[in-house]
PDB file of C-alpha atoms in Angstrom:
ATOM      1  CA  MET A  94      90.771  83.710 122.608  1.00 96.00           C
ATOM      2  CA  LYS A  95      93.042  86.670 123.285  1.00 98.00           C
ATOM      3  CA  ILE A  96      94.022  88.659 120.225  1.00 98.00           C
ATOM      4  CA  ALA A  97      96.499  91.528 120.080  1.00 98.00           C
ATOM      5  CA  ILE A  98      96.364  94.077 117.289  1.00 98.00           C
ATOM      6  CA  CYS A  99      99.871  95.513 116.980  1.00 98.00           C
ATOM      7  CA  VAL A 100     100.501  98.758 115.137  1.00 98.00           C
ATOM      8  CA  PRO A 101     104.045 100.018 114.530  1.00 97.00           C
ATOM      9  CA  CYS A 102     103.860 103.615 113.370  1.00 96.00           C
ATOM     10  CA  ARG A 103     105.576 106.999 113.159  1.00 92.00           C
ATOM     11  CA  ASP A 104     104.302 110.077 115.020  1.00 91.00           C
ATOM     12  CA  SER A 105     100.911 110.012 113.279  1.00 91.00           C
ATOM     13  CA  VAL A 106      98.596 107.492 111.622  1.00 94.00           C
ATOM     14  CA  MET A 107      96.256 107.744 108.620  1.00 95.00           C
ATOM     15  CA  SER A 108      92.623 108.654 109.280  1.00 96.00           C
ATOM     16  CA  GLY A 109      91.413 105.901 106.921  1.00 96.00           C
ATOM     17  CA  PHE A 110      93.367 103.349 108.931  1.00 97.00           C
ATOM     18  CA  CYS A 111      91.744 104.580 112.167  1.00 97.00           C
ATOM     19  CA  PHE A 112      88.286 104.313 110.620  1.00 98.00           C
ATOM     20  CA  ASP A 113      88.888 100.746 109.424  1.00 98.00           C
ATOM     21  CA  LEU A 114      90.448  99.703 112.746  1.00 98.00           C
ATOM     22  CA  ALA A 115      87.399 100.933 114.675  1.00 98.00           C
ATOM     23  CA  LYS A 116      85.081  99.021 112.319  1.00 98.00           C
ATOM     24  CA  LEU A 117      87.192  95.847 112.572  1.00 98.00           C
ATOM     25  CA  VAL A 118      87.229  95.843 116.381  1.00 98.00           C
ATOM     26  CA  GLY A 119      83.499  96.594 116.516  1.00 98.00           C
ATOM     27  CA  TYR A 120      82.648  93.872 114.011  1.00 98.00           C
ATOM     28  CA  HIS A 121      84.755  91.201 115.705  1.00 98.00           C
ATOM     29  CA  SER A 122      83.574  92.103 119.194  1.00 97.00           C
ATOM     30  CA  ARG A 123      79.922  91.857 118.124  1.00 97.00           C
ATOM     31  CA  ASN A 124      80.358  88.483 116.455  1.00 97.00           C
ATOM     32  CA  THR A 125      82.760  86.645 118.784  1.00 97.00           C
ATOM     33  CA  LYS A 126      83.729  86.341 122.426  1.00 97.00           C
ATOM     34  CA  ASP A 127      87.394  87.013 121.639  1.00 97.00           C
ATOM     35  CA  GLU A 128      89.233  89.526 123.790  1.00 98.00           C
ATOM     36  CA  ILE A 129      90.997  92.199 121.728  1.00 98.00           C
ATOM     37  CA  GLN A 130      93.818  94.438 122.928  1.00 98.00           C
ATOM     38  CA  ILE A 131      95.449  97.113 120.786  1.00 98.00           C
ATOM     39  CA  TYR A 132      99.152  97.909 121.060  1.00 98.00           C
ATOM     40  CA  GLN A 133     100.880 100.800 119.346  1.00 97.00           C
ATOM     41  CA  MET A 134     104.534 101.779 119.246  1.00 96.00           C
ATOM     42  CA  PRO A 135     105.804 104.943 117.537  1.00 95.00           C
ATOM     43  CA  GLY A 136     109.341 104.906 116.192  1.00 95.00           C
ATOM     44  CA  THR A 137     111.535 104.672 113.109  1.00 93.00           C
ATOM     45  CA  LEU A 138     113.244 101.282 113.503  1.00 95.00           C
ATOM     46  CA  ILE A 139     110.531  98.933 112.325  1.00 96.00           C
ATOM     47  CA  PHE A 140     112.302  95.717 113.341  1.00 95.00           C
ATOM     48  CA  HIS A 141     112.737  97.079 116.890  1.00 97.00           C
ATOM     49  CA  GLN A 142     109.095  98.182 117.031  1.00 98.00           C
ATOM     50  CA  ARG A 143     107.821  94.781 115.949  1.00 98.00           C
ATOM     51  CA  GLU A 144     110.077  92.964 118.415  1.00 98.00           C
ATOM     52  CA  LYS A 145     108.889  95.088 121.341  1.00 98.00           C
ATOM     53  CA  LEU A 146     105.230  94.906 120.318  1.00 98.00           C
ATOM     54  CA  ALA A 147     105.348  91.111 119.997  1.00 98.00           C
ATOM     55  CA  LYS A 148     106.985  90.740 123.388  1.00 98.00           C
ATOM     56  CA  GLU A 149     104.413  92.986 125.059  1.00 98.00           C
ATOM     57  CA  ALA A 150     101.488  91.198 123.432  1.00 98.00           C
ATOM     58  CA  LEU A 151     102.769  87.733 124.290  1.00 98.00           C
ATOM     59  CA  GLU A 152     103.489  88.694 127.890  1.00 98.00           C
ATOM     60  CA  ALA A 153      99.863  89.825 128.123  1.00 98.00           C
ATOM     61  CA  GLY A 154      98.751  86.357 127.043  1.00 98.00           C
ATOM     62  CA  ALA A 155      97.882  86.924 123.376  1.00 98.00           C
ATOM     63  CA  ASP A 156      97.045  83.763 121.434  1.00 98.00           C
ATOM     64  CA  ALA A 157      97.447  85.569 118.114  1.00 98.00           C
ATOM     65  CA  ILE A 158      98.784  88.885 116.853  1.00 98.00           C
ATOM     66  CA  LEU A 159      97.208  90.790 113.995  1.00 98.00           C
ATOM     67  CA  TRP A 160      99.820  93.123 112.537  1.00 98.00           C
ATOM     68  CA  ILE A 161      98.383  96.162 110.785  1.00 98.00           C
ATOM     69  CA  ASP A 162     100.552  99.019 109.537  1.00 97.00           C
ATOM     70  CA  SER A 163      99.146 102.493 110.059  1.00 97.00           C
ATOM     71  CA  ASP A 164      98.965 103.218 106.308  1.00 96.00           C
ATOM     72  CA  MET A 165      96.651 100.321 105.405  1.00 96.00           C
ATOM     73  CA  ARG A 166      92.918 100.088 104.562  1.00 96.00           C
ATOM     74  CA  PHE A 167      91.117  96.817 105.222  1.00 97.00           C
ATOM     75  CA  PRO A 168      87.595  95.272 105.546  1.00 98.00           C
ATOM     76  CA  SER A 169      85.915  94.919 108.928  1.00 98.00           C
ATOM     77  CA  ASP A 170      85.947  91.101 108.699  1.00 98.00           C
ATOM     78  CA  THR A 171      89.702  90.892 108.046  1.00 98.00           C
ATOM     79  CA  LEU A 172      90.498  89.335 111.420  1.00 98.00           C
ATOM     80  CA  GLU A 173      87.669  86.812 111.125  1.00 98.00           C
ATOM     81  CA  ARG A 174      88.835  85.729 107.667  1.00 98.00           C
ATOM     82  CA  MET A 175      92.449  85.265 108.713  1.00 98.00           C
ATOM     83  CA  LEU A 176      91.595  83.291 111.842  1.00 98.00           C
ATOM     84  CA  SER A 177      89.392  80.954 109.793  1.00 98.00           C
ATOM     85  CA  HIS A 178      92.386  79.562 107.898  1.00 98.00           C
ATOM     86  CA  ASN A 179      93.892  78.016 111.057  1.00 97.00           C
ATOM     87  CA  VAL A 180      97.515  78.533 110.005  1.00 98.00           C
ATOM     88  CA  SER A 181     100.388  80.019 111.971  1.00 98.00           C
ATOM     89  CA  ILE A 182     101.238  82.853 109.550  1.00 98.00           C
ATOM     90  CA  CYS A 183      98.645  84.288 107.183  1.00 98.00           C
ATOM     91  CA  GLY A 184      99.029  87.575 105.339  1.00 98.00           C
ATOM     92  CA  VAL A 185      97.692  89.440 102.352  1.00 97.00           C
ATOM     93  CA  ASN A 186      99.340  90.269  99.068  1.00 96.00           C
ATOM     94  CA  ALA A 187      99.205  94.041  99.463  1.00 95.00           C
ATOM     95  CA  THR A 188     100.748  96.303  96.846  1.00 94.00           C
ATOM     96  CA  THR A 189     103.489  98.837  97.374  1.00 92.00           C
ATOM     97  CA  ARG A 190     102.415 102.472  97.815  1.00 90.00           C
ATOM     98  CA  ARG A 191     104.943 104.078  95.499  1.00 86.00           C
ATOM     99  CA  GLU A 192     105.697 103.584  91.821  1.00 83.00           C
ATOM    100  CA  PRO A 193     106.276 101.031  90.507  1.00 84.00           C
ATOM    101  CA  ILE A 194     103.224  99.422  92.111  1.00 88.00           C
ATOM    102  CA  VAL A 195     104.054  95.734  92.649  1.00 91.00           C
ATOM    103  CA  PRO A 196     102.903  92.885  94.931  1.00 93.00           C
ATOM    104  CA  THR A 197     104.593  92.409  98.305  1.00 95.00           C
ATOM    105  CA  ALA A 198     104.191  88.626  98.704  1.00 96.00           C
ATOM    106  CA  LEU A 199     107.281  86.724  97.593  1.00 96.00           C
ATOM    107  CA  ASN A 200     108.513  83.293  96.583  1.00 96.00           C
ATOM    108  CA  LEU A 201     112.172  82.339  96.829  1.00 88.00           C
ATOM    109  CA  ASP A 202     113.655  80.367  93.952  1.00 85.00           C
ATOM    110  CA  VAL A 203     117.168  79.251  93.083  1.00 74.00           C
ATOM    111  CA  VAL A 204     118.483  80.367  89.690  1.00 76.00           C
ATOM    112  CA  ASP A 205     122.043  79.449  88.676  1.00 73.00           C
ATOM    113  CA  ASP A 206     122.732  78.415  92.271  1.00 72.00           C
ATOM    114  CA  LYS A 207     121.681  81.858  93.509  1.00 76.00           C
ATOM    115  CA  PRO A 208     118.574  82.742  95.538  1.00 76.00           C
ATOM    116  CA  VAL A 209     116.134  84.927  93.605  1.00 85.00           C
ATOM    117  CA  PHE A 210     112.889  86.450  94.890  1.00 88.00           C
ATOM    118  CA  SER A 211     109.866  86.562  92.602  1.00 93.00           C
ATOM    119  CA  LYS A 212     106.627  88.489  93.111  1.00 95.00           C
ATOM    120  CA  VAL A 213     103.447  86.499  93.742  1.00 96.00           C
ATOM    121  CA  GLU A 214     100.447  87.172  91.486  1.00 95.00           C
ATOM    122  CA  THR A 215      97.014  87.453  93.137  1.00 96.00           C
ATOM    123  CA  ARG A 216      94.781  88.222  90.153  1.00 93.00           C
ATOM    124  CA  GLY A 217      92.737  85.207  89.078  1.00 94.00           C
ATOM    125  CA  LYS A 218      93.257  83.351  92.361  1.00 96.00           C
ATOM    126  CA  ASP A 219      90.471  82.630  94.849  1.00 97.00           C
ATOM    127  CA  TYR A 220      92.291  80.550  97.453  1.00 97.00           C
ATOM    128  CA  VAL A 221      94.907  80.585 100.206  1.00 98.00           C
ATOM    129  CA  GLU A 222      98.389  79.853  98.857  1.00 98.00           C
ATOM    130  CA  GLU A 223     101.641  78.872 100.533  1.00 98.00           C
ATOM    131  CA  VAL A 224     104.390  81.386  99.768  1.00 98.00           C
ATOM    132  CA  THR A 225     107.885  82.104 101.004  1.00 97.00           C
ATOM    133  CA  ALA A 226     107.076  85.435 102.630  1.00 97.00           C
ATOM    134  CA  VAL A 227     104.523  88.213 102.958  1.00 97.00           C
ATOM    135  CA  GLY A 228     104.849  91.847 103.886  1.00 96.00           C
ATOM    136  CA  PHE A 229     103.445  92.541 107.333  1.00 97.00           C
ATOM    137  CA  GLY A 230     101.081  95.331 106.283  1.00 97.00           C
ATOM    138  CA  VAL A 231      98.157  93.099 107.312  1.00 98.00           C
ATOM    139  CA  THR A 232      99.302  89.749 108.720  1.00 98.00           C
ATOM    140  CA  LEU A 233      98.140  87.337 111.416  1.00 98.00           C
ATOM    141  CA  THR A 234     100.712  85.386 113.440  1.00 98.00           C
ATOM    142  CA  ARG A 235      99.847  82.749 116.027  1.00 98.00           C
ATOM    143  CA  ARG A 236     101.549  82.424 119.394  1.00 98.00           C
ATOM    144  CA  ASP A 237     103.235  79.128 118.488  1.00 97.00           C
ATOM    145  CA  VAL A 238     105.445  80.890 115.935  1.00 98.00           C
ATOM    146  CA  PHE A 239     107.122  82.968 118.622  1.00 98.00           C
ATOM    147  CA  GLU A 240     107.373  80.022 121.004  1.00 98.00           C
ATOM    148  CA  LYS A 241     109.237  77.932 118.419  1.00 97.00           C
ATOM    149  CA  MET A 242     111.573  80.677 117.168  1.00 97.00           C
ATOM    150  CA  PRO A 243     114.368  82.196 119.282  1.00 96.00           C
ATOM    151  CA  GLN A 244     114.719  85.945 119.636  1.00 96.00           C
ATOM    152  CA  PRO A 245     115.277  88.256 117.949  1.00 96.00           C
ATOM    153  CA  TRP A 246     112.164  87.388 115.964  1.00 97.00           C
ATOM    154  CA  PHE A 247     112.497  90.436 113.727  1.00 97.00           C
ATOM    155  CA  ASP A 248     115.725  91.533 112.078  1.00 94.00           C
ATOM    156  CA  ILE A 249     117.039  92.776 108.749  1.00 88.00           C
ATOM    157  CA  LEU A 250     119.607  91.143 106.498  1.00 85.00           C
ATOM    158  CA  TRP A 251     122.076  92.681 104.059  1.00 83.00           C
ATOM    159  CA  THR A 252     122.457  90.888 100.744  1.00 77.00           C
ATOM    160  CA  GLU A 253     125.706  90.503  98.815  1.00 74.00           C
ATOM    161  CA  GLY A 254     124.563  93.148  96.360  1.00 74.00           C
ATOM    162  CA  GLY A 255     124.007  95.711  99.082  1.00 74.00           C
ATOM    163  CA  GLY A 256     120.238  95.274  99.256  1.00 81.00           C
ATOM    164  CA  ILE A 257     118.166  94.744 102.374  1.00 83.00           C
ATOM    165  CA  ILE A 258     115.810  91.918 103.273  1.00 89.00           C
ATOM    166  CA  GLY A 259     113.215  93.532 105.498  1.00 92.00           C
ATOM    167  CA  GLU A 260     112.196  92.365 108.943  1.00 96.00           C
ATOM    168  CA  ASP A 261     108.887  90.881 107.751  1.00 97.00           C
ATOM    169  CA  VAL A 262     110.405  88.789 104.970  1.00 96.00           C
ATOM    170  CA  HIS A 263     113.238  87.765 107.295  1.00 95.00           C
ATOM    171  CA  PHE A 264     110.626  86.644 109.867  1.00 97.00           C
ATOM    172  CA  CYS A 265     108.880  84.380 107.358  1.00 97.00           C
ATOM    173  CA  ILE A 266     112.133  82.855 106.101  1.00 95.00           C
ATOM    174  CA  LYS A 267     113.317  82.229 109.649  1.00 96.00           C
ATOM    175  CA  ALA A 268     109.992  80.571 110.464  1.00 97.00           C
ATOM    176  CA  GLN A 269     110.581  78.073 107.653  1.00 96.00           C
ATOM    177  CA  ASP A 270     113.694  76.856 109.479  1.00 96.00           C
ATOM    178  CA  PHE A 271     111.384  75.792 112.307  1.00 97.00           C
ATOM    179  CA  GLY A 272     108.826  74.095 110.087  1.00 97.00           C
ATOM    180  CA  ILE A 273     106.378  77.017 110.045  1.00 98.00           C
ATOM    181  CA  LYS A 274     104.788  77.870 106.701  1.00 98.00           C
ATOM    182  CA  THR A 275     103.512  81.229 105.477  1.00 98.00           C
ATOM    183  CA  TYR A 276     100.278  81.644 103.553  1.00 98.00           C
ATOM    184  CA  VAL A 277      98.645  84.472 101.608  1.00 98.00           C
ATOM    185  CA  ASP A 278      94.880  84.985 101.328  1.00 98.00           C
ATOM    186  CA  HIS A 279      94.204  85.838  97.684  1.00 97.00           C
ATOM    187  CA  VAL A 280      90.475  86.349  98.312  1.00 98.00           C
ATOM    188  CA  LEU A 281      91.073  89.086 100.884  1.00 97.00           C
ATOM    189  CA  SER A 282      94.065  90.684  99.160  1.00 97.00           C
ATOM    190  CA  PRO A 283      92.152  92.697  96.490  1.00 95.00           C
ATOM    191  CA  TYR A 284      90.250  94.482  99.282  1.00 97.00           C
ATOM    192  CA  ILE A 285      93.437  95.698 100.965  1.00 96.00           C
ATOM    193  CA  LYS A 286      94.634  99.196 100.149  1.00 95.00           C
ATOM    194  CA  HIS A 287      98.035 100.786 100.813  1.00 95.00           C
ATOM    195  CA  ILE A 288      97.821 104.527 101.405  1.00 95.00           C
ATOM    196  CA  GLY A 289     100.476 106.452  99.484  1.00 91.00           C
ATOM    197  CA  THR A 290     101.350 110.070  98.850  1.00 85.00           C
ATOM    198  CA  LYS A 291     101.416 112.138  95.677  1.00 80.00           C
ATOM    199  CA  GLU A 292     102.404 115.708  94.913  1.00 80.00           C
ATOM    200  CA  TYR A 293      99.640 117.378  92.896  1.00 77.00           C
ATOM    201  CA  SER A 294     100.156 120.253  90.448  1.00 71.00           C
ATOM    202  CA  TRP A 295      98.571 121.798  87.361  1.00 63.00           C
ATOM    203  CA  GLU A 296      99.785 118.767  85.438  1.00 82.00           C
ATOM    204  CA  ASP A 297      97.051 116.834  87.233  1.00 76.00           C
ATOM    205  CA  VAL A 298      94.268 119.315  86.403  1.00 67.00           C
ATOM    206  CA  LYS A 299      91.993 118.039  83.651  1.00 77.00           C
ATOM    207  CA  HIS A 300      90.711 120.472  81.027  1.00 70.00           C
ATOM    208  CA  GLY A 301      87.042 121.324  81.145  1.00 59.00           C
ATOM    209  CA  ASN A 302      84.498 122.936  83.416  1.00 59.00           C
ATOM    210  CA  TYR A 303      85.406 123.250  87.074  1.00 57.00           C
TER     211      TYR A 303
END
């Protein structure tokens, strides 16, 4: 099986991400005969980066694409776990990296004839659950998804209220139109970390001996 690991990023990536990526590739290569290729594309337009990365990976014959953002931490068996579910789209319910810290997996409901997104809870769940959409921080997509959906695969949408539906959520919603479901792994999700930033000052210094 040919697997592409696709990493959209800026000019630099987090050291923790690099460490986890090396462990993941080493673990999977030791335990399977799968062929792994890593693709990286720096830039600022995430939907464009994902589109180009997917095209490059598919042209190289990838059977599946593991999307990992460059600010994520993840276990070495992440790829193995996701492949084991045998679904076309499988992601994790990562949290945001800025306050307020909330889940990124979503369900779409209709309230008063209007579409409303709700956050998906992971705590207390030990199974794989069908959801409307997942963020693509750590997500596996199979080749058949791209073969069934026309390009562009990744795009953003403006809502009536002036908000934006990101390229990853848009991808999952578009996949539904072609009979492709999205799932979230609640067992893996608590082990996923999203690297954020914080400005430290004397307000953060605790009293006592240094």
